[in-house]
């Protein structure tokens, strides 16, 4: 187990905005950062990160928490995995207490699969660099491709010996379970025999966005026509080929920085581009592009440049992926290379300056590219030209943004020499057809169409909102000292109750705790009740109370709720109005008033509840109507009137 001192050091050192910035493109928004949710499909950013409080909140999915919670949600890490990842990122040495055999056996299955994959990656690297066969076959191949030793090591490239079970034998000898070797696809088991899946291949580890090995791609180096040239790991709990992109770990930061992602087809295309100096490049690993892969890029940038080789047939087959990119609301450009060249060979034979210039000059908007490719074969055939136009309009129909759609229709009309009216008519037909095919889906209203809102009545749970507000006040201002105007009930000369103000200095949490105790008020919401006592205990014990400390040490469900409360406060904070000479009063300038009003409002609400209870009881049993109950109702009503006067509003 990881020692508490290591965990504490990780929390103190890790910067939430830096860690999340490795996975999500964040933009400054006041004192916070905003970005697109990495957990759901959205076009307006609702993912918020607070560097001050070191918490995040995703308003689209409802998830939130601290830096470890993000890694557990996003990367599906276990708690120890998340701590180890952060320790590695910030160069913190991990101290571990000794584990018993039973604890070792209880290690998560997923972690075991990761360990097997990590071992395999290191084994293949060692074989490449330190065995005669690895150096003479594997290393020679990579060097022939033009890869430097530095590049080979950066991408953890390796070699699997051309022997039936060399890797499997070594893994079993090291104590790795055959069940996990088979499940990761590294070993093939048939009855009593087992052998290596990747024997005699150069190895390309496929990593997650965080750098963990998910699977492998292996290229055979012999001319065996019966064997596949490239072989990937089979689907497993770790590896889903439709959800991963080769090179994303090495490319993520540059993609976010450059605000563009180059998409290629093969492993060597990625490596060669990276070596030349263009780092923001990923590959779909030879599989057809999927929506999940596009969403992975969408977390980092809205812009994709698809790079094709000069093979016209291959380009036509790949055009289908463009529509998928457009459907995600992304901007797509296409760049092709001269005939006989592919991204790998072109990058190898050109300098960084030459490659960059070529990409800038030859990257076309998707509509220009489609028109040039399809129009060339259809220019002398009216029927084919009509099909080409329809194909382009079909792609345009995938774009969710109406302004972009109209601009692209105008561009298509110009390039194809056809009227905009005809294209808009075709677009409408396609949209109507799609709506007909998805009649059970929610319909998108047309531009300027007036939709009559159906009246909805949502009952507000007053006590829930007030309890939530008390938690928020404790989190934000619990340790703050304020001058509070206490209200003391006294009888005047006429024997009537009056509230007499008395000024007292106290910490916010002490004031709230004493007021609730005095009135014997308890939280009805069990979650708020647990959070309330946890905060009160922390504020009593820690002179320098920090929100991060309570979030890091409380139950994850409660921590998520705390995050929601805090980030709701951030989400609806006032904009920078001072530039417009508007000077609103901030909450921090009136904390005492906020505390007093919240407690008073809760008191009034509870008085109403008590009076309603009396009324219900007397209606149920007429015999209960007596002077004593009526006097009690009268006293409560009088108290409420005094409180409402103090609040300066009718209640």
XYZ file of C-alpha atoms in Angstrom:
651
model
C 0.000 0.000 0.000
C 1.104 3.574 -0.696
C 2.094 5.419 2.485
C 0.002 8.353 3.742
C 3.015 10.685 3.582
C 3.343 9.973 -0.175
C -0.383 10.564 -0.728
C -0.219 13.857 1.197
C 2.807 14.969 -0.837
C 1.020 14.119 -4.099
C -2.012 16.215 -3.123
C 0.195 19.136 -2.059
C 2.268 19.069 -5.263
C -0.228 18.220 -8.021
C -1.821 21.152 -9.833
C -5.310 20.280 -11.022
C -5.270 22.618 -14.034
C -1.967 21.103 -15.238
C -3.189 17.511 -14.918
C -6.569 18.126 -16.564
C -4.842 20.261 -19.217
C -3.095 17.079 -20.422
C -6.498 15.655 -21.389
C -8.828 18.601 -22.005
C -8.286 21.877 -23.842
C -8.866 24.521 -21.170
C -9.396 28.239 -21.669
C -9.153 30.948 -19.006
C -12.498 32.166 -17.745
C -12.080 34.716 -14.971
C -10.241 33.022 -12.106
C -11.230 29.588 -13.456
C -10.747 27.513 -16.599
C -13.448 26.195 -18.938
C -13.506 23.433 -21.519
C -15.660 20.887 -23.310
C -16.818 17.977 -21.199
C -14.592 14.909 -21.632
C -17.467 12.735 -20.398
C -20.249 13.658 -22.812
C -20.887 15.144 -26.237
C -21.379 18.894 -26.065
C -20.632 21.968 -28.133
C -20.832 24.620 -25.405
C -18.218 24.237 -22.645
C -19.691 23.289 -19.261
C -16.563 21.713 -17.762
C -15.071 24.000 -15.089
C -11.760 23.861 -13.234
C -11.003 25.988 -10.181
C -7.232 26.372 -9.594
C -7.883 28.203 -6.326
C -10.032 25.449 -4.808
C -8.303 22.645 -6.772
C -11.634 21.117 -7.798
C -13.428 20.486 -11.096
C -17.061 20.111 -12.082
C -18.631 18.774 -15.265
C -22.136 20.259 -15.408
C -23.185 18.121 -18.382
C -22.617 14.768 -16.656
C -22.810 15.895 -13.019
C -19.360 14.516 -12.209
C -16.847 16.436 -10.132
C -14.134 16.205 -7.497
C -10.421 16.639 -7.022
C -7.424 15.714 -9.167
C -7.541 12.014 -8.220
C -11.295 11.824 -8.889
C -10.679 13.180 -12.403
C -8.107 10.511 -13.214
C -10.344 7.786 -11.788
C -13.290 8.999 -13.892
C -11.416 9.848 -17.090
C -8.731 7.164 -17.240
C -10.647 4.563 -15.190
C -7.714 4.351 -12.791
C -8.039 2.776 -9.395
C -7.153 5.079 -6.480
C -3.565 3.699 -6.222
C -3.128 4.004 -10.006
C -4.135 7.670 -9.896
C -1.718 8.403 -7.028
C 1.113 6.599 -8.854
C 0.379 8.481 -12.079
C 0.589 11.839 -10.253
C 3.711 10.783 -8.359
C 5.403 9.910 -11.662
C 4.284 13.181 -13.289
C 5.681 15.284 -10.431
C 8.774 13.120 -9.738
C 7.638 12.106 -6.263
C 9.212 8.969 -4.814
C 6.555 6.474 -3.751
C 6.859 4.937 -0.300
C 4.913 1.716 0.057
C 4.059 -0.291 3.135
C 4.641 -4.009 2.722
C 1.701 -5.941 1.311
C 0.621 -9.342 2.510
C 0.181 -12.220 0.061
C -3.571 -11.871 0.462
C -3.456 -8.173 -0.438
C -1.341 -8.917 -3.514
C -3.896 -11.492 -4.663
C -6.687 -8.943 -4.246
C -5.126 -6.531 -6.733
C -7.600 -5.301 -9.261
C -7.897 -7.432 -12.427
C -7.583 -4.344 -14.590
C -4.352 -3.411 -12.839
C -3.062 -6.930 -13.491
C -3.775 -6.531 -17.212
C -1.915 -3.207 -17.194
C 1.044 -4.811 -15.422
C 1.201 -7.601 -18.007
C 1.074 -5.056 -20.856
C 3.797 -2.905 -19.239
C 5.986 -5.970 -18.748
C 5.476 -6.982 -22.398
C 6.422 -3.505 -23.611
C 9.662 -3.519 -21.600
C 10.414 -7.092 -22.702
C 10.029 -6.219 -26.404
C 12.192 -3.106 -25.974
C 14.898 -5.120 -24.235
C 14.756 -7.764 -26.980
C 15.165 -5.083 -29.671
C 18.201 -3.416 -28.071
C 19.956 -6.276 -26.278
C 19.604 -9.484 -28.328
C 21.422 -10.445 -31.511
C 18.160 -11.196 -33.363
C 16.558 -7.988 -32.126
C 19.472 -5.813 -33.251
C 20.067 -7.538 -36.587
C 16.406 -7.749 -37.625
C 14.238 -5.371 -35.594
C 16.638 -2.478 -35.020
C 17.921 -2.705 -38.595
C 14.346 -2.419 -39.906
C 13.604 0.702 -37.845
C 16.876 2.325 -38.913
C 16.084 1.538 -42.548
C 12.808 3.402 -42.056
C 14.926 6.393 -41.052
C 14.140 6.340 -37.312
C 16.851 7.569 -34.973
C 17.679 5.722 -31.754
C 16.142 8.593 -29.786
C 12.857 8.239 -31.709
C 12.828 4.447 -31.295
C 13.179 4.861 -27.522
C 10.653 7.704 -27.339
C 7.942 5.518 -28.866
C 9.059 2.415 -26.882
C 9.414 0.404 -30.099
C 10.388 -3.261 -29.689
C 10.824 -6.663 -31.257
C 9.266 -10.078 -30.578
C 11.653 -12.965 -31.194
C 10.859 -15.299 -34.070
C 10.325 -18.186 -31.660
C 7.042 -19.882 -30.759
C 6.883 -19.043 -27.065
C 9.907 -16.938 -26.067
C 7.822 -14.106 -24.585
C 5.240 -16.379 -22.930
C 7.927 -18.535 -21.310
C 9.687 -15.458 -19.910
C 6.415 -13.953 -18.607
C 5.424 -17.188 -16.851
C 8.937 -17.479 -15.418
C 8.524 -13.943 -13.955
C 5.279 -15.017 -12.277
C 2.696 -13.453 -14.601
C -0.624 -15.292 -14.784
C -1.362 -17.167 -18.026
C -5.010 -16.035 -17.747
C -3.965 -12.386 -18.052
C -1.436 -13.131 -20.805
C -4.259 -14.712 -22.803
C -6.769 -11.966 -22.001
C -4.440 -9.206 -23.235
C -3.952 -11.255 -26.422
C -0.189 -11.492 -25.971
C -0.396 -15.261 -25.676
C -2.593 -17.659 -27.653
C -3.657 -20.734 -25.693
C -4.789 -23.883 -27.495
C -5.529 -26.862 -25.275
C -2.244 -27.623 -23.474
C -0.071 -25.437 -25.720
C 0.585 -21.723 -25.612
C 2.516 -19.533 -28.039
C 3.281 -15.876 -28.756
C 0.798 -13.944 -30.874
C 3.412 -11.504 -32.190
C 6.352 -13.831 -32.893
C 8.828 -12.449 -35.428
C 7.335 -8.940 -35.534
C 8.528 -5.426 -34.747
C 6.326 -4.020 -32.000
C 4.451 -0.722 -31.640
C 2.948 -0.226 -28.133
C -0.443 1.503 -28.263
C -0.816 3.913 -25.332
C -3.739 5.684 -23.711
C -3.834 9.459 -23.405
C -2.140 9.080 -20.018
C 0.641 6.869 -21.399
C -0.471 3.452 -20.142
C 0.012 0.527 -22.532
C -3.364 -0.694 -23.809
C -2.257 -3.079 -26.555
C 0.188 -3.603 -29.402
C 0.543 -3.458 -33.136
C 3.046 -5.825 -34.720
C 4.487 -5.761 -38.264
C 5.854 -8.915 -39.826
C 9.195 -8.570 -41.620
C 9.124 -11.720 -43.764
C 7.280 -12.208 -47.060
C 4.853 -14.752 -45.619
C 1.700 -14.279 -47.729
C -0.383 -16.313 -45.266
C 0.369 -13.950 -42.360
C -1.138 -10.480 -41.994
C 1.340 -7.663 -42.587
C 0.092 -5.807 -39.498
C -1.464 -7.532 -36.485
C -3.157 -5.724 -33.584
C -3.993 -6.914 -30.076
C -7.505 -8.397 -29.874
C -10.275 -6.511 -28.048
C -9.859 -6.724 -24.277
C -10.875 -4.926 -21.119
C -8.025 -2.494 -21.811
C -7.915 -2.303 -25.597
C -10.855 -1.188 -27.733
C -9.433 -0.320 -31.141
C -12.401 1.923 -32.026
C -11.687 4.103 -28.960
C -7.923 4.598 -29.168
C -5.590 6.606 -31.385
C -1.970 5.705 -31.881
C 0.348 8.530 -30.805
C -2.238 10.473 -28.742
C -0.010 10.316 -25.644
C 2.904 12.003 -27.454
C 0.673 14.407 -29.396
C -1.905 15.657 -26.858
C -0.076 18.724 -25.558
C 0.966 19.938 -29.018
C -2.561 19.337 -30.381
C -3.979 21.603 -27.665
C -1.204 24.171 -28.131
C -1.380 24.266 -31.949
C -5.185 23.895 -31.923
C -4.978 21.369 -34.754
C -4.562 17.617 -35.128
C -3.067 15.827 -38.135
C -4.727 12.472 -38.741
C -2.790 9.773 -40.630
C -3.294 6.074 -41.297
C -0.242 4.189 -40.011
C 2.147 3.903 -37.077
C 5.215 4.885 -39.088
C 3.434 7.995 -40.432
C 3.021 9.222 -36.830
C 6.602 8.407 -35.856
C 8.178 9.958 -38.950
C 6.169 13.196 -38.557
C 7.092 13.369 -34.874
C 10.773 12.864 -35.673
C 10.671 15.591 -38.332
C 9.262 18.011 -35.766
C 5.486 17.925 -36.214
C 4.232 16.450 -32.942
C 0.460 16.976 -33.216
C -0.208 13.856 -35.275
C -2.170 10.677 -34.487
C -3.246 7.559 -36.352
C -6.405 5.476 -36.436
C -4.061 2.461 -36.667
C -5.269 1.273 -40.034
C -8.903 0.927 -38.936
C -11.835 2.962 -40.241
C -12.222 6.226 -38.333
C -14.879 6.063 -35.573
C -16.949 8.622 -33.645
C -15.180 7.666 -30.391
C -11.784 8.408 -31.935
C -13.015 11.782 -33.214
C -14.376 12.650 -29.755
C -10.937 11.865 -28.332
C -9.459 14.565 -30.597
C -12.405 16.882 -29.905
C -11.329 17.071 -26.254
C -8.126 18.788 -27.378
C -9.064 20.761 -30.527
C -11.883 21.533 -32.949
C -9.607 21.291 -35.986
C -8.547 18.138 -37.838
C -6.366 17.932 -40.935
C -6.656 14.518 -42.583
C -3.526 13.455 -44.482
C -3.954 11.040 -47.431
C -1.350 9.477 -49.690
C -1.579 9.866 -53.475
C -3.702 6.726 -53.978
C -7.055 7.925 -55.406
C -8.937 4.720 -54.531
C -7.768 4.922 -50.917
C -8.821 8.574 -50.740
C -12.349 7.830 -51.920
C -12.696 5.094 -49.323
C -11.493 7.475 -46.607
C -13.927 10.251 -47.556
C -16.577 8.550 -45.385
C -14.614 9.536 -42.293
C -14.985 13.214 -43.192
C -18.750 13.090 -42.660
C -18.203 11.623 -39.195
C -15.862 14.510 -38.325
C -18.395 17.067 -39.580
C -21.169 15.458 -37.521
C -19.132 16.177 -34.380
C -19.210 19.900 -35.233
C -15.484 19.958 -36.035
C -13.582 21.765 -38.757
C -11.866 19.467 -41.224
C -9.220 20.013 -43.883
C -7.641 17.460 -46.216
C -4.125 17.344 -47.561
C -2.847 14.862 -50.140
C 0.721 14.051 -51.077
C 2.198 13.608 -54.565
C 1.511 10.289 -56.254
C 3.728 7.537 -54.901
C 4.274 9.415 -51.618
C 2.672 8.892 -48.214
C 3.055 10.924 -44.984
C 5.925 8.671 -43.847
C 8.018 8.903 -47.028
C 7.277 12.600 -47.595
C 8.272 13.572 -44.049
C 11.423 11.456 -44.338
C 12.599 13.226 -47.504
C 11.769 16.802 -46.430
C 12.916 19.194 -43.711
C 10.563 20.543 -41.067
C 10.307 23.887 -42.901
C 9.531 22.196 -46.232
C 6.952 19.853 -44.663
C 5.254 22.677 -42.743
C 5.082 24.863 -45.855
C 3.656 21.998 -47.939
C 0.914 21.317 -45.376
C -0.006 25.011 -45.175
C -0.202 25.410 -48.951
C -1.939 22.129 -49.787
C -4.433 21.633 -46.953
C -7.847 22.213 -48.541
C -11.209 22.720 -46.986
C -13.223 19.495 -47.219
C -15.614 20.954 -49.816
C -12.792 22.036 -52.119
C -11.149 18.653 -51.729
C -14.310 16.646 -52.405
C -15.135 18.797 -55.389
C -11.653 18.397 -56.888
C -11.569 14.616 -56.369
C -15.109 13.799 -57.454
C -15.518 16.490 -60.107
C -12.427 15.367 -62.014
C -14.058 12.039 -62.900
C -17.488 13.581 -63.553
C -16.845 16.833 -65.445
C -17.917 15.424 -68.843
C -20.848 13.413 -67.479
C -23.930 15.428 -66.335
C -25.344 12.487 -64.335
C -22.075 11.913 -62.495
C -21.769 15.646 -61.870
C -25.252 15.654 -60.303
C -24.204 12.717 -58.075
C -21.068 14.607 -57.090
C -23.073 17.689 -56.090
C -25.475 15.548 -54.055
C -22.519 13.838 -52.349
C -21.064 17.209 -51.322
C -24.440 18.510 -50.081
C -24.850 15.278 -48.078
C -21.594 16.091 -46.263
C -22.752 19.670 -45.672
C -26.005 18.353 -44.181
C -23.968 16.701 -41.399
C -22.770 20.064 -40.073
C -24.781 21.105 -36.972
C -23.870 24.804 -37.212
C -26.389 26.684 -39.446
C -24.039 29.560 -40.296
C -21.309 27.166 -41.438
C -23.890 25.217 -43.442
C -24.966 28.309 -45.381
C -21.378 29.384 -46.070
C -20.512 25.912 -47.381
C -23.598 25.882 -49.605
C -22.453 29.202 -51.120
C -18.946 27.776 -51.635
C -20.328 24.621 -53.253
C -22.495 26.721 -55.607
C -19.429 28.701 -56.678
C -17.157 25.693 -57.242
C -19.744 23.490 -58.975
C -21.328 26.386 -60.923
C -24.872 25.693 -59.716
C -27.496 27.933 -58.107
C -27.702 28.225 -54.315
C -31.509 27.762 -54.471
C -31.126 24.266 -55.933
C -28.532 23.342 -53.309
C -30.674 24.655 -50.429
C -33.632 22.703 -51.825
C -31.514 19.524 -51.958
C -30.287 20.190 -48.428
C -33.876 20.549 -47.190
C -34.823 17.248 -48.848
C -31.909 15.473 -47.167
C -32.771 16.964 -43.763
C -36.432 15.993 -44.114
C -35.410 12.478 -45.079
C -33.137 12.225 -42.033
C -35.926 13.488 -39.781
C -38.281 10.926 -41.259
C -35.773 8.141 -40.570
C -35.357 9.356 -37.006
C -38.952 10.251 -36.217
C -38.576 8.870 -32.725
C -35.704 11.281 -32.040
C -36.214 14.802 -30.628
C -36.771 17.223 -33.525
C -34.540 20.274 -33.946
C -36.643 23.426 -34.405
C -36.207 25.314 -37.671
C -34.699 28.783 -37.680
C -37.162 31.449 -36.442
C -39.791 28.800 -35.714
C -41.832 29.771 -32.651
C -42.347 26.922 -30.221
C -45.040 27.343 -27.611
C -43.621 26.523 -24.230
C -45.610 24.041 -22.224
C -46.238 25.349 -18.718
C -44.237 23.413 -16.180
C -44.552 23.810 -12.447
C -41.557 22.725 -10.453
C -42.007 22.673 -6.722
C -39.020 24.075 -4.852
C -37.808 22.105 -1.845
C -37.139 25.085 0.422
C -35.414 23.176 3.214
C -33.149 21.371 0.714
C -32.075 24.697 -0.820
C -31.472 26.322 2.571
C -29.477 23.360 3.873
C -27.412 23.417 0.667
C -26.818 27.157 1.111
C -25.578 26.604 4.700
C -23.075 24.010 3.428
C -21.897 26.461 0.764
C -21.411 29.237 3.339
C -19.429 26.926 5.623
C -17.158 25.824 2.764
C -16.519 29.334 1.452
C -16.424 31.393 4.649
C -16.435 28.930 7.593
C -13.189 30.213 9.157
C -13.915 33.878 8.525
C -14.524 36.238 11.481
C -17.529 38.527 11.213
C -19.556 40.932 13.358
C -22.972 39.339 13.717
C -26.109 41.095 14.833
C -27.716 38.576 17.164
C -31.412 38.849 17.881
C -32.460 38.405 21.501
C -36.168 37.925 22.264
C -37.377 40.246 25.055
C -40.753 41.333 26.397
C -41.553 45.025 26.204
C -43.578 46.953 28.775
C -46.824 45.793 27.160
C -45.720 42.136 27.541
C -45.163 41.678 23.808
C -42.157 39.868 22.307
C -39.535 41.988 20.616
C -36.197 41.200 18.946
C -33.372 43.257 20.373
C -30.127 43.388 18.307
C -26.775 42.622 19.965
C -23.456 42.804 18.042
C -21.026 39.914 18.598
C -17.825 38.861 16.809
C -17.554 35.176 15.895
C -16.333 32.804 13.248
C -18.954 31.937 10.657
C -18.958 28.205 11.456
C -19.331 28.901 15.207
C -22.272 31.219 14.570
C -24.059 28.691 12.345
C -23.373 25.770 14.687
C -24.614 27.605 17.802
C -27.741 28.940 16.063
C -28.713 25.508 14.799
C -28.024 23.984 18.215
C -30.029 26.664 20.000
C -33.087 26.114 17.801
C -32.590 22.322 17.800
C -32.585 22.444 13.997
C -31.324 19.344 12.180
C -30.547 18.667 8.520
C -33.208 16.535 6.874
C -31.046 15.637 3.855
C -28.765 12.778 5.050
C -25.986 13.742 2.620
C -25.966 17.370 3.776
C -26.043 16.170 7.384
C -22.878 14.077 6.886
C -21.134 16.918 5.027
C -22.166 19.444 7.713
C -20.649 17.477 10.594
C -17.504 16.688 8.570
C -16.977 20.410 7.871
C -17.668 21.451 11.467
C -15.184 18.838 12.726
C -12.533 19.948 10.214
C -13.009 23.639 11.058
C -12.681 22.850 14.771
C -9.484 20.851 14.293
C -7.689 22.787 11.550
C -6.770 26.443 12.184
C -5.890 26.799 8.462
C -8.927 25.051 6.982
C -8.530 24.146 3.297
C -11.330 22.933 1.075
C -8.938 20.518 -0.691
C -8.167 18.745 2.587
C -11.801 17.878 3.264
C -12.455 16.830 -0.358
C -9.358 14.618 -0.325
C -10.357 12.846 2.908
C -14.124 12.496 2.662
C -16.269 9.811 1.021
C -16.114 10.251 -2.825
C -19.910 10.631 -3.082
C -19.878 13.440 -0.511
C -16.801 14.967 -2.182
C -18.672 15.059 -5.502
C -21.610 16.859 -3.850
C -19.252 19.394 -2.230
C -17.726 20.033 -5.646
C -21.174 20.615 -7.135
C -22.053 23.134 -4.439
C -18.786 25.050 -4.832
C -18.720 25.065 -8.637
C -22.363 26.169 -8.824
C -21.236 29.214 -6.871
C -18.415 29.778 -9.412
C -20.637 29.109 -12.425
C -23.131 31.830 -11.653
C -20.722 34.475 -10.344
C -21.005 37.988 -11.745
C -19.027 38.972 -14.809
C -16.462 41.783 -14.811
C -19.026 44.587 -14.687
C -16.618 47.179 -13.299
C -15.382 47.958 -16.798
C -18.912 49.241 -17.473
C -18.901 51.352 -14.292
C -21.258 48.946 -12.517
C -20.122 48.074 -9.016
C -22.215 45.231 -7.548
C -21.776 44.265 -3.933
C -19.823 41.000 -3.639
C -20.781 38.175 -1.312
C -17.556 38.564 0.659
C -18.586 42.126 1.575
C -21.794 40.906 3.232
C -21.012 37.462 4.669
C -22.551 38.271 8.056
C -25.769 39.392 6.366
C -25.770 36.263 4.168
C -25.365 33.980 7.210
C -28.025 35.778 9.237
C -30.539 35.841 6.380
C -30.055 32.160 5.621
C -30.518 31.107 9.258
C -33.496 33.457 9.711
C -35.130 32.162 6.529
C -34.683 28.586 7.738
C -36.228 29.531 11.085
C -39.218 31.094 9.337
C -39.635 28.050 7.133
C -39.564 25.719 10.157
C -42.134 27.939 11.919
C -44.408 27.576 8.895
C -43.901 23.821 9.033
C -44.833 23.791 12.742
C -47.972 25.903 12.208
C -49.029 23.693 9.268
C -48.578 20.663 11.483
C -50.847 22.168 14.154
C -53.468 23.011 11.534
C -53.371 19.480 10.100
C -53.726 17.935 13.563
C -56.686 20.132 14.501
C -58.439 19.398 11.190
C -58.042 15.682 11.802
C -59.377 15.883 15.334
C -61.764 18.767 16.126
C -61.560 17.888 19.813
C -57.922 18.970 19.825
C -58.870 22.631 19.275
C -58.126 24.280 22.584
C -56.821 27.524 23.923
C -53.298 26.129 24.531
C -52.777 25.167 20.858
C -54.233 28.441 19.631
C -51.881 30.351 21.936
C -48.906 28.366 20.617
C -49.900 29.086 17.002
C -50.296 32.752 17.895
C -46.796 32.837 19.475
C -45.222 31.182 16.419
C -47.022 33.599 14.111
C -45.826 36.537 16.183
C -42.249 35.259 16.098
C -42.441 34.848 12.334
C -43.685 38.425 11.990
C -40.699 39.671 13.984
C -38.284 37.615 11.882
C -39.829 38.853 8.637
C -39.478 42.406 9.855
C -35.809 41.730 10.543
C -35.402 40.253 7.043
C -37.163 43.298 5.556
C -39.521 41.181 3.494
C -42.957 39.640 3.723
C -42.954 35.948 4.625
